[in-house]
PDB file of C-alpha atoms and ligand atoms in Angstrom:
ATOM      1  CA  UNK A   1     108.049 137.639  45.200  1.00  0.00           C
ATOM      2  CA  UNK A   2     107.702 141.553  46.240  1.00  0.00           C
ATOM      3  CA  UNK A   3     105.224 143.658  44.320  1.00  0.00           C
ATOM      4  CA  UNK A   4     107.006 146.205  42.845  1.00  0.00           C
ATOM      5  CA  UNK A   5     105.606 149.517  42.440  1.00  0.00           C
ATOM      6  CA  UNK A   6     106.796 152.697  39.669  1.00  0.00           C
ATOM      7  CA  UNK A   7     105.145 156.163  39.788  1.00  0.00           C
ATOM      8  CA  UNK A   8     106.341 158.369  37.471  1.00  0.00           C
ATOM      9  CA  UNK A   9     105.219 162.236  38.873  1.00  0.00           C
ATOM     10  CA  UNK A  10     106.556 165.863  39.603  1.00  0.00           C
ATOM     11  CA  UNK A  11     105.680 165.144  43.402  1.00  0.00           C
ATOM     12  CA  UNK A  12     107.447 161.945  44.018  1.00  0.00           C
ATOM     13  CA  UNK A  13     107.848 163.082  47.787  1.00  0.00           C
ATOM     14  CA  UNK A  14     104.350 162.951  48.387  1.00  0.00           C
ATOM     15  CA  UNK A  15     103.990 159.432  47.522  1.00  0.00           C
ATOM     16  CA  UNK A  16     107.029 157.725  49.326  1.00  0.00           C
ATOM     17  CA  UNK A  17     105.630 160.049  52.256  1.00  0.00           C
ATOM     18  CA  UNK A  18     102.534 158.173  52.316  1.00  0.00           C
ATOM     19  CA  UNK A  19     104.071 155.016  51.741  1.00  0.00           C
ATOM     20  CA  UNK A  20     106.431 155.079  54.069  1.00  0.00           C
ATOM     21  CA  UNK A  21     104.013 155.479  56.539  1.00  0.00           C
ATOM     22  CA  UNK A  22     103.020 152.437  59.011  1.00  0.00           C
ATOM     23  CA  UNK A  23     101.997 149.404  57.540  1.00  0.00           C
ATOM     24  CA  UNK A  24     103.218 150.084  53.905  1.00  0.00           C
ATOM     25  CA  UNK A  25     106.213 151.515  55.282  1.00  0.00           C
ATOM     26  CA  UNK A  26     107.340 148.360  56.827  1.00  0.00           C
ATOM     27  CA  UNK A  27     106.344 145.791  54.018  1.00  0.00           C
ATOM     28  CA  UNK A  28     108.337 148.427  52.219  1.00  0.00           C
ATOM     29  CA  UNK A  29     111.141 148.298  54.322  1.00  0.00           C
ATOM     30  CA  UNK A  30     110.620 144.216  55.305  1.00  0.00           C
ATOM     31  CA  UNK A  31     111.129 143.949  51.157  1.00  0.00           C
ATOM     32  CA  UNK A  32     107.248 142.979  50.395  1.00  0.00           C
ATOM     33  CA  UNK A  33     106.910 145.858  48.188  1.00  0.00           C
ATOM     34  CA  UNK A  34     108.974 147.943  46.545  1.00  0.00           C
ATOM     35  CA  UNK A  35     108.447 151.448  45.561  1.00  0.00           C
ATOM     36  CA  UNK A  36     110.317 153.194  42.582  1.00  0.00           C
ATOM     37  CA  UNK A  37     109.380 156.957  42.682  1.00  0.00           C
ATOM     38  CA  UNK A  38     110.479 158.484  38.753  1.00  0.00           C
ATOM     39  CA  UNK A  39     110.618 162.445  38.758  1.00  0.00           C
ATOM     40  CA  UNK A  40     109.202 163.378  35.490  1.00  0.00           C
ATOM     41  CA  UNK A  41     111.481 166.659  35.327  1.00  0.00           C
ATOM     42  CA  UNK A  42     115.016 164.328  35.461  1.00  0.00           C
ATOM     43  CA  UNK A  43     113.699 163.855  32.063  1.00  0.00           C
ATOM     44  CA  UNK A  44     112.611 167.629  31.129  1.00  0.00           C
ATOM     45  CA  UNK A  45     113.193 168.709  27.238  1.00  0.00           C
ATOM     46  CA  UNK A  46     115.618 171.447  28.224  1.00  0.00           C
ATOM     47  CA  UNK A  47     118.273 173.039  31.327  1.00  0.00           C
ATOM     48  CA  UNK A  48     115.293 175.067  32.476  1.00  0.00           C
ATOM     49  CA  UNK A  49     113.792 171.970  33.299  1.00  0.00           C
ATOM     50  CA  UNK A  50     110.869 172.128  31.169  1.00  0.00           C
ATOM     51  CA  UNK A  51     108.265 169.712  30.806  1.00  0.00           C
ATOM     52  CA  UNK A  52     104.863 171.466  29.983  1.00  0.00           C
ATOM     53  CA  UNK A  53     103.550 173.172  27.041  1.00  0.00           C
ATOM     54  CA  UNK A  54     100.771 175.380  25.579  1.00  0.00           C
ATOM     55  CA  UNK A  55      97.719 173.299  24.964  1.00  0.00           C
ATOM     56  CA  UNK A  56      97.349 172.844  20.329  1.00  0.00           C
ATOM     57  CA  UNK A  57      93.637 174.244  19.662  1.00  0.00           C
ATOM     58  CA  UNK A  58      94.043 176.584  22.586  1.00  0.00           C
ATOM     59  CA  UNK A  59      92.624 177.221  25.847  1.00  0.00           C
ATOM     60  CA  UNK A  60      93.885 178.024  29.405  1.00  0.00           C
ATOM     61  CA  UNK A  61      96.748 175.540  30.910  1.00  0.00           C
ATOM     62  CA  UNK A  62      99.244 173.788  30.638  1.00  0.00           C
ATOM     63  CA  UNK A  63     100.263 170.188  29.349  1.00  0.00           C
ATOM     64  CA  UNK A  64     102.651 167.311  29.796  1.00  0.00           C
ATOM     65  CA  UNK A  65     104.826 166.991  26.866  1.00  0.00           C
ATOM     66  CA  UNK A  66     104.616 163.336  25.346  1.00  0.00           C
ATOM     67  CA  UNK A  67     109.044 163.029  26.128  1.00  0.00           C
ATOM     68  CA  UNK A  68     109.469 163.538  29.216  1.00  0.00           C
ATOM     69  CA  UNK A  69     106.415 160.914  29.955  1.00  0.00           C
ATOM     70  CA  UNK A  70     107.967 158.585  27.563  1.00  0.00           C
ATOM     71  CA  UNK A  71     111.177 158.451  29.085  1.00  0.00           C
ATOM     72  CA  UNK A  72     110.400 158.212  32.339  1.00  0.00           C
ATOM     73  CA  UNK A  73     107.984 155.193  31.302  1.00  0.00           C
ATOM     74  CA  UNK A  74     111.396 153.720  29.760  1.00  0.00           C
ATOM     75  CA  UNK A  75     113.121 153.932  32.960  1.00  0.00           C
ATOM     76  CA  UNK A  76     110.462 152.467  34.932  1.00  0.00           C
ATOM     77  CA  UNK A  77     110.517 149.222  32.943  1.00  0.00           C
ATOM     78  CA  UNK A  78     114.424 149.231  33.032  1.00  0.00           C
ATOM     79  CA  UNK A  79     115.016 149.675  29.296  1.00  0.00           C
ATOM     80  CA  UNK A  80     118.139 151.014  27.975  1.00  0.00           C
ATOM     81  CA  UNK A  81     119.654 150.567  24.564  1.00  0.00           C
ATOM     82  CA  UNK A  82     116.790 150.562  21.819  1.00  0.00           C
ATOM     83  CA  UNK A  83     113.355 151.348  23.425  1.00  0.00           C
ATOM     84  CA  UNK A  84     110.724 149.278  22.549  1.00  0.00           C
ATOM     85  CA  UNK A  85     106.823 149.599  24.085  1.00  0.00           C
ATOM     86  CA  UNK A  86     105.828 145.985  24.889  1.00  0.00           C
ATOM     87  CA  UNK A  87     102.439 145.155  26.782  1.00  0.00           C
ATOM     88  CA  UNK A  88     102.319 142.420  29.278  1.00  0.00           C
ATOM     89  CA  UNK A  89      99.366 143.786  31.587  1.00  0.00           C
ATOM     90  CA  UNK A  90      99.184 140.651  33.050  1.00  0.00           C
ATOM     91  CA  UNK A  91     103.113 140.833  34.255  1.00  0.00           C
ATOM     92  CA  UNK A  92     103.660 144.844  34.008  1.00  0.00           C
ATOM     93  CA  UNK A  93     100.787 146.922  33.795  1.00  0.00           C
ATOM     94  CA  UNK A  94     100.784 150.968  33.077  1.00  0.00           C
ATOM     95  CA  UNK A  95      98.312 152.636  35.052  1.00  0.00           C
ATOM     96  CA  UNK A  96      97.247 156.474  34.204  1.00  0.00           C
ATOM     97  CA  UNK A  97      95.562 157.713  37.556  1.00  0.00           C
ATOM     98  CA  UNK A  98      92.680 160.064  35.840  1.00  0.00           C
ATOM     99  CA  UNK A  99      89.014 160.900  37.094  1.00  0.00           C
ATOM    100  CA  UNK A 100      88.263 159.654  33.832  1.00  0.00           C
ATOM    101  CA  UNK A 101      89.342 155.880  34.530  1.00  0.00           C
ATOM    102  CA  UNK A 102      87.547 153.088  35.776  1.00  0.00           C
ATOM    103  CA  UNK A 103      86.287 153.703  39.081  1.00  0.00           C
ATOM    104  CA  UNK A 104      88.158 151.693  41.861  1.00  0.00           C
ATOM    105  CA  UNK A 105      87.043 148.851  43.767  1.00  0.00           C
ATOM    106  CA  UNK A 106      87.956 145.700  45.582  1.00  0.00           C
ATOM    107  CA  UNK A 107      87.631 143.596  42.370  1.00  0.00           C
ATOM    108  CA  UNK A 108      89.839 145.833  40.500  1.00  0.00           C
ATOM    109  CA  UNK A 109      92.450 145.721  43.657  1.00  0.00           C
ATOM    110  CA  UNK A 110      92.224 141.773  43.972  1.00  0.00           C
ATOM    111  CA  UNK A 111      93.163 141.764  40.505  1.00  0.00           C
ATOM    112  CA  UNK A 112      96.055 144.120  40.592  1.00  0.00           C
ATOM    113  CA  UNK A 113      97.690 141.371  42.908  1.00  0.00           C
ATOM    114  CA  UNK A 114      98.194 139.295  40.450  1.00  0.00           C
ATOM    115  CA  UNK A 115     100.555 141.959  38.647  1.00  0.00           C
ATOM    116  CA  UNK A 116     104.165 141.592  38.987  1.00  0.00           C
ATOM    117  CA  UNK A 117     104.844 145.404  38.210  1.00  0.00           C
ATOM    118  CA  UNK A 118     102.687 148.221  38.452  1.00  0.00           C
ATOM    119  CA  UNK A 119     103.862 151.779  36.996  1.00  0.00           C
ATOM    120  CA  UNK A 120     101.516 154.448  37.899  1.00  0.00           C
ATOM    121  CA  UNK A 121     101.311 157.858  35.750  1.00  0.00           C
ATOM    122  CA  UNK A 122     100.420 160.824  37.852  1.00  0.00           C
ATOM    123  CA  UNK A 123      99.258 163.863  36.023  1.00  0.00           C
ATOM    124  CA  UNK A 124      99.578 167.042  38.421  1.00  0.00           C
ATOM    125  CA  UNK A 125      97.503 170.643  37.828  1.00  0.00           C
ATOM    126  CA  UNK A 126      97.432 170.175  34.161  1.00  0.00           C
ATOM    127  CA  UNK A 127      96.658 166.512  31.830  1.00  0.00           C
ATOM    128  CA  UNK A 128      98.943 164.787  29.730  1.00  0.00           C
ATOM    129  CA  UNK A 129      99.179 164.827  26.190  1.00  0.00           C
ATOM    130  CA  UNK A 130      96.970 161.775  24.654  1.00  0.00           C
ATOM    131  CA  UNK A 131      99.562 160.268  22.291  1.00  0.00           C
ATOM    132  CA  UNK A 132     101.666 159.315  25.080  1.00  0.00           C
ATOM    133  CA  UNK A 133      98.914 157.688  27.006  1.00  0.00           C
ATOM    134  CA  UNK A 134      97.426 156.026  24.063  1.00  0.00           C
ATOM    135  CA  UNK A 135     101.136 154.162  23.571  1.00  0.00           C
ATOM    136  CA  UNK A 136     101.966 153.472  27.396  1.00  0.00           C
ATOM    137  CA  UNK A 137      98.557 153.269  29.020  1.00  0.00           C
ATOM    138  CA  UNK A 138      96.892 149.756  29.768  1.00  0.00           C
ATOM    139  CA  UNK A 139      94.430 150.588  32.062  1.00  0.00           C
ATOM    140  CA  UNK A 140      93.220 154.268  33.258  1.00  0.00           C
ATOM    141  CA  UNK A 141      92.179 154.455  36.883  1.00  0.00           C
ATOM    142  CA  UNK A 142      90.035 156.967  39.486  1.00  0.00           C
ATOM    143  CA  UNK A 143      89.510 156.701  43.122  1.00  0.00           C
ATOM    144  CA  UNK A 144      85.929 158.403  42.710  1.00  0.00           C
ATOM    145  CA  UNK A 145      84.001 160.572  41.162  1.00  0.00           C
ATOM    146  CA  UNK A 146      85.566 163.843  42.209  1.00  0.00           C
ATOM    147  CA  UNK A 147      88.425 165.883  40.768  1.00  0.00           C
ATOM    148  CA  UNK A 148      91.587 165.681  42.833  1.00  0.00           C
ATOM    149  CA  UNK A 149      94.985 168.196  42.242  1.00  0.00           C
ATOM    150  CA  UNK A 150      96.779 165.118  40.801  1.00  0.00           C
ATOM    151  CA  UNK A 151      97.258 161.336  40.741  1.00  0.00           C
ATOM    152  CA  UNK A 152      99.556 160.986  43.399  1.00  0.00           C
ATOM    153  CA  UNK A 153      97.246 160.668  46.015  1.00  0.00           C
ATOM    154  CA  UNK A 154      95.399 158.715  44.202  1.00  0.00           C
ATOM    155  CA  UNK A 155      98.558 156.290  43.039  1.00  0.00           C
ATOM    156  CA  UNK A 156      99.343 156.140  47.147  1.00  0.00           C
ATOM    157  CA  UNK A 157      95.357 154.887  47.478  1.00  0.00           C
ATOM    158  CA  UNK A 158      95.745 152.463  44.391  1.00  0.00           C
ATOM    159  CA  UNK A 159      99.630 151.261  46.434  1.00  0.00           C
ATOM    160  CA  UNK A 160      97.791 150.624  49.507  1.00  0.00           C
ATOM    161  CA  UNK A 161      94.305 149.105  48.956  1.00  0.00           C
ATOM    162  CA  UNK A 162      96.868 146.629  46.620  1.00  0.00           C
ATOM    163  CA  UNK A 163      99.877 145.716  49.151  1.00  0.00           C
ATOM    164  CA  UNK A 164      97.731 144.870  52.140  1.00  0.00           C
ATOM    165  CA  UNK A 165      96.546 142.119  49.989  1.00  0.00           C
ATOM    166  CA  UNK A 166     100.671 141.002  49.338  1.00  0.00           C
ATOM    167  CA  UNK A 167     101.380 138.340  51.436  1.00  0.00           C
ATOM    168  CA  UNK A 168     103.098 138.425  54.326  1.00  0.00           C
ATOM    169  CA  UNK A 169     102.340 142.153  54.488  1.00  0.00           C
ATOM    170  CA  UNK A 170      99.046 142.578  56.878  1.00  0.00           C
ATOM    171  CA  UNK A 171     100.218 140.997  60.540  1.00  0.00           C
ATOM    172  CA  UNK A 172      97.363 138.829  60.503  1.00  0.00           C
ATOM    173  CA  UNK A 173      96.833 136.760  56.944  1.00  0.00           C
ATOM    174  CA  UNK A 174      93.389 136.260  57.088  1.00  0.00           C
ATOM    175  CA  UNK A 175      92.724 140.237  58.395  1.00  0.00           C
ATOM    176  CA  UNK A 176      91.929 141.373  55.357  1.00  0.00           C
ATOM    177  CA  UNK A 177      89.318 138.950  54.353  1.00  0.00           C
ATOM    178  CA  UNK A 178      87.069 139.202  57.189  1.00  0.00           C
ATOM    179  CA  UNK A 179      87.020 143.621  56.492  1.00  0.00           C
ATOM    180  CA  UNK A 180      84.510 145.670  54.492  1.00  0.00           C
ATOM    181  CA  UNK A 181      84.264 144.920  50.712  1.00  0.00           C
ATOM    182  CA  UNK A 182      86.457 141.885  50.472  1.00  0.00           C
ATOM    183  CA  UNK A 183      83.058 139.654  51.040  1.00  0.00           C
ATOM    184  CA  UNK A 184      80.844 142.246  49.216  1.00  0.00           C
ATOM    185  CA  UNK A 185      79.594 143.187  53.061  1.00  0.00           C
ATOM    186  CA  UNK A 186      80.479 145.455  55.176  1.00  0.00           C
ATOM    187  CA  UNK A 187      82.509 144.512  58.165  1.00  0.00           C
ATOM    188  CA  UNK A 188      80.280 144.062  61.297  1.00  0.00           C
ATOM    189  CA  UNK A 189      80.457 146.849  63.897  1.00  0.00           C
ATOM    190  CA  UNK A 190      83.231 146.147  66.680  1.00  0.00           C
ATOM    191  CA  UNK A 191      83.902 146.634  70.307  1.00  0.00           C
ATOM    192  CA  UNK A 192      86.375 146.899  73.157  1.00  0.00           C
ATOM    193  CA  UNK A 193      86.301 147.710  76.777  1.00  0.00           C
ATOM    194  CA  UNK A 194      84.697 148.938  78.548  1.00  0.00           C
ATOM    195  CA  UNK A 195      82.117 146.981  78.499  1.00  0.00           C
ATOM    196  CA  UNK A 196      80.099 149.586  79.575  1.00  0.00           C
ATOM    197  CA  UNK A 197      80.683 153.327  78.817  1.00  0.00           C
ATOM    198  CA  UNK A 198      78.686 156.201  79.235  1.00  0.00           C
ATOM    199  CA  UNK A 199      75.521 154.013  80.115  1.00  0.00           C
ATOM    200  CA  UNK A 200      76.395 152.449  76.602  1.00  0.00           C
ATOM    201  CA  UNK A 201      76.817 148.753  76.708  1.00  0.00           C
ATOM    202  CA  UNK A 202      78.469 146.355  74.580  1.00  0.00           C
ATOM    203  CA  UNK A 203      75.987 144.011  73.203  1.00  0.00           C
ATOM    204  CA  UNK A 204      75.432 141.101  75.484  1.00  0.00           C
ATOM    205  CA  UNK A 205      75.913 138.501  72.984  1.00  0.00           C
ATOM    206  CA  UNK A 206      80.016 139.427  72.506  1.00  0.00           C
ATOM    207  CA  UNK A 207      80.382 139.015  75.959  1.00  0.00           C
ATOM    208  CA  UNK A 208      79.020 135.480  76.405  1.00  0.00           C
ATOM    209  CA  UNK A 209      81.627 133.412  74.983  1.00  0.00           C
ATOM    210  CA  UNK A 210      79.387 131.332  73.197  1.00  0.00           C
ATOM    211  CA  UNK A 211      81.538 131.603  69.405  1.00  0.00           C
ATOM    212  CA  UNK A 212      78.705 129.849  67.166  1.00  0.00           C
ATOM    213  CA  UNK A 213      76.125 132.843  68.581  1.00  0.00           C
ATOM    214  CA  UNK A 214      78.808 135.507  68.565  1.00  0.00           C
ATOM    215  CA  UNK A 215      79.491 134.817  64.805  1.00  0.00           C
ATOM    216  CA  UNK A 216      76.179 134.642  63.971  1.00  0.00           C
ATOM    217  CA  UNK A 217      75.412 137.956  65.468  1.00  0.00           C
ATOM    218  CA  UNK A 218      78.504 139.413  63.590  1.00  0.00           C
ATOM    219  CA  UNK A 219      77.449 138.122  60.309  1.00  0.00           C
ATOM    220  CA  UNK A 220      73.733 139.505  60.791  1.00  0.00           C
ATOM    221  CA  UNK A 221      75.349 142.950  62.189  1.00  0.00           C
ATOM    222  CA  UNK A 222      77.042 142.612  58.893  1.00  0.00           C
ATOM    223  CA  UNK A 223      74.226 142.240  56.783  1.00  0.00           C
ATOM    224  CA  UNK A 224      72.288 144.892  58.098  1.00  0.00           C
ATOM    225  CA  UNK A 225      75.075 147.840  57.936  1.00  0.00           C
ATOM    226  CA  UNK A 226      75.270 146.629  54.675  1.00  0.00           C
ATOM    227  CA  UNK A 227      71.416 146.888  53.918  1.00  0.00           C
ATOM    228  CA  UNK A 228      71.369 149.837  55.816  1.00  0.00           C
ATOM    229  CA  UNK A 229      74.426 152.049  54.544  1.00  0.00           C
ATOM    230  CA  UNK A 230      75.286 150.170  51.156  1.00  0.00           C
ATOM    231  CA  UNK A 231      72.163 149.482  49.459  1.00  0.00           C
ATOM    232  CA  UNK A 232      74.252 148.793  46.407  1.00  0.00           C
ATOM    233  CA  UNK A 233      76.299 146.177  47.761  1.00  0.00           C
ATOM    234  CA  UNK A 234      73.504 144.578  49.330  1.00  0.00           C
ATOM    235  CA  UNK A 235      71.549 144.003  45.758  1.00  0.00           C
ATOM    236  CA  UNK A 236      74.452 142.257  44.905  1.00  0.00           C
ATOM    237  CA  UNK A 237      74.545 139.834  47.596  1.00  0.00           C
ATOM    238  CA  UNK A 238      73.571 136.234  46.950  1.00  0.00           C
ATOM    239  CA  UNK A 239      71.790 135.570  49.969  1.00  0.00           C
ATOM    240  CA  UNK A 240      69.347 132.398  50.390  1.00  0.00           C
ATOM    241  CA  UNK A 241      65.602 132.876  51.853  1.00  0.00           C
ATOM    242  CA  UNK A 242      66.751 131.142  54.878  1.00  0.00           C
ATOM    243  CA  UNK A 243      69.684 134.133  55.389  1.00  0.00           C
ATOM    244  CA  UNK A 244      66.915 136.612  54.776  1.00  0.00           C
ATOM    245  CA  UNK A 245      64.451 135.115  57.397  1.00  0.00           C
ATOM    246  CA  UNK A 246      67.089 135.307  59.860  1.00  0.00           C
ATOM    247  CA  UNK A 247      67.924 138.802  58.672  1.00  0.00           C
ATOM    248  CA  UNK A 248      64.426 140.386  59.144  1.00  0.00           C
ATOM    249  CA  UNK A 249      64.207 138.526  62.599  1.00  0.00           C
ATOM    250  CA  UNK A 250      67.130 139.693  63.375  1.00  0.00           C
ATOM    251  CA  UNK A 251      66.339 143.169  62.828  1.00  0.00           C
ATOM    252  CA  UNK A 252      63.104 143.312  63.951  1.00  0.00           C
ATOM    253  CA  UNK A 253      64.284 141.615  67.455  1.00  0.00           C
ATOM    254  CA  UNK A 254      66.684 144.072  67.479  1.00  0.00           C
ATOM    255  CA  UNK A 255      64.814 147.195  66.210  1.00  0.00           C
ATOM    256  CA  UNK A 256      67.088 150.418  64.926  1.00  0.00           C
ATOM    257  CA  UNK A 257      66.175 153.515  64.742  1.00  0.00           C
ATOM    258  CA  UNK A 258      67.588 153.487  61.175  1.00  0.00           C
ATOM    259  CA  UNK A 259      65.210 150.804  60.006  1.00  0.00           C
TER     260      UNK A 259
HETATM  261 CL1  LIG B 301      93.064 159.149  39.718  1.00  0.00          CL
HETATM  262  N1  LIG B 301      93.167 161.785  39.543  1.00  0.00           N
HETATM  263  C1  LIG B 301      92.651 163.012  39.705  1.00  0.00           C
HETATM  264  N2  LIG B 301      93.360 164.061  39.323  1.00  0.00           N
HETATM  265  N3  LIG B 301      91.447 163.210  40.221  1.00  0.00           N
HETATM  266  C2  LIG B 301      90.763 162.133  40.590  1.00  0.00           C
HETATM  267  C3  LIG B 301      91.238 160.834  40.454  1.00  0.00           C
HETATM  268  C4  LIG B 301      92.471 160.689  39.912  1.00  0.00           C
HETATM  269  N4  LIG B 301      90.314 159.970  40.906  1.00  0.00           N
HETATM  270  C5  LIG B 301      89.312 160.709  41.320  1.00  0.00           C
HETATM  271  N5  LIG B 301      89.566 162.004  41.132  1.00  0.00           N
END
């Protein structure tokens, strides 16, 4: 079944732009996913289009009104008739993109997969007001720990680190779990011809055709980018003393000036 995808925002062209852009663009058109872009000002509280206001207890800015917010969130989960806020996170799960949230990672991604619908609040210049968020919000996600303009770049990260993981959608099915993060590694470093540029060569190993080596040299490559550039990631692999042996004598046979 497709993943289906709501974002309710101002700047619903800058989302589908992204989307619609190479691989999400064609599990978008192929039917994998599908993207539902809401604009927050088809539901503004008057003609003028309004759907900001002066922040209670003062200060500079503006804020999103709770109504517009709330019935946009109503169209995104189809509801017509009497409104009712129901949470099924596991099925349909409201996501406020905030540098406040949880910060973002493969984990979190992997689990998103298992959603059937995911609508995505963007906030843009200004926040939203709480009470809305504390009804419709399950889960409040950031990308990082910076401050961006708005969610919606941050919704079209959230869209495609989650529907290359949909089936059918990457060319190759088992792409994504040989790439960085998905193993808690980074991927190894890669070549193509030619096999020698610029005096540079590709290491001789690749070139053998001996697989058992080749993957062997990959997975140690692996290990030490890791080590090298992800400290973090590396304290959190499980490796045995034997895969650490081969690791230092690996490295050491292979010395680098970053070691
Ligand atoms: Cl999700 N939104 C905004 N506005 N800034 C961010 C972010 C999200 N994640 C990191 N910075």
């Amino acid at each position: 079944m497709a993943m289906r995808f709501s974002v309710l925002t101002l700047f619903p062209e800058l989302v589908e732009s992204i989307a619609q852009t190479s691989i999400t663009g064609r599990a978008l058109k192929n039917g994998h996913i599908e993207l539902q872009t809401i604009q927050i000002r088809d539901f503004a509280i008057n003609a003028y289009g309004q759907v900001d206001d002066a922040l209670y207890g003062g200060g500079t800015g503006m804020l999103l009104r709770p109504e517009p917010v709330y019935a946009a969130w109503l169209q995104a989960t189809g509801q017509t008739g009497q409104p009712e806020v129901v949470h099924h996170p596991e099925k349909v799960r409201t996501i406020f993109l905030s540098p406040k949230g949880r910060v973002l990672n493969q984990a979190m991604v992997e689990e998103l997969t298992t959603c059937q619908h995911l609508i995505l609040i963007c906030g843009h210049y200004e926040g939203i007001d709480q009470r809305v968020l504390d009804v419709l919000v399950d889960e409040e996600v950031s990308i990082g720990d910076y401050v961006l303009t708005g969610g919606e770049i941050a919704a079209a990260v959230l869209i495609d680190a989650v529907s290359r993981l949909v089936p059918g959608v990457l060319p190759d099915q088992s792409a994504h779990e040989l790439e960085s993060h998905s193993l808690g590694r980074l991927e190894h470093p890669q070549y193509t011809r030619p096999s020698s540029w610029q005096g540079l060569k590709v290491p001789e190993v690749l070139l053998s055709g001996h697989q058992a080596r080749i993957d062997r040299f990959q997975y140690l490559s692996s290990l030490k980018d890791t080590l090298v550039k992800r400290p973090d990631l590396f304290n959190q692999l499980q490796l045995s003393a034997g895969e650490y042996q081969e690791l230092i004598e690996y490295t050491c046979q292979d010395p680098d000036p970053l070691l």
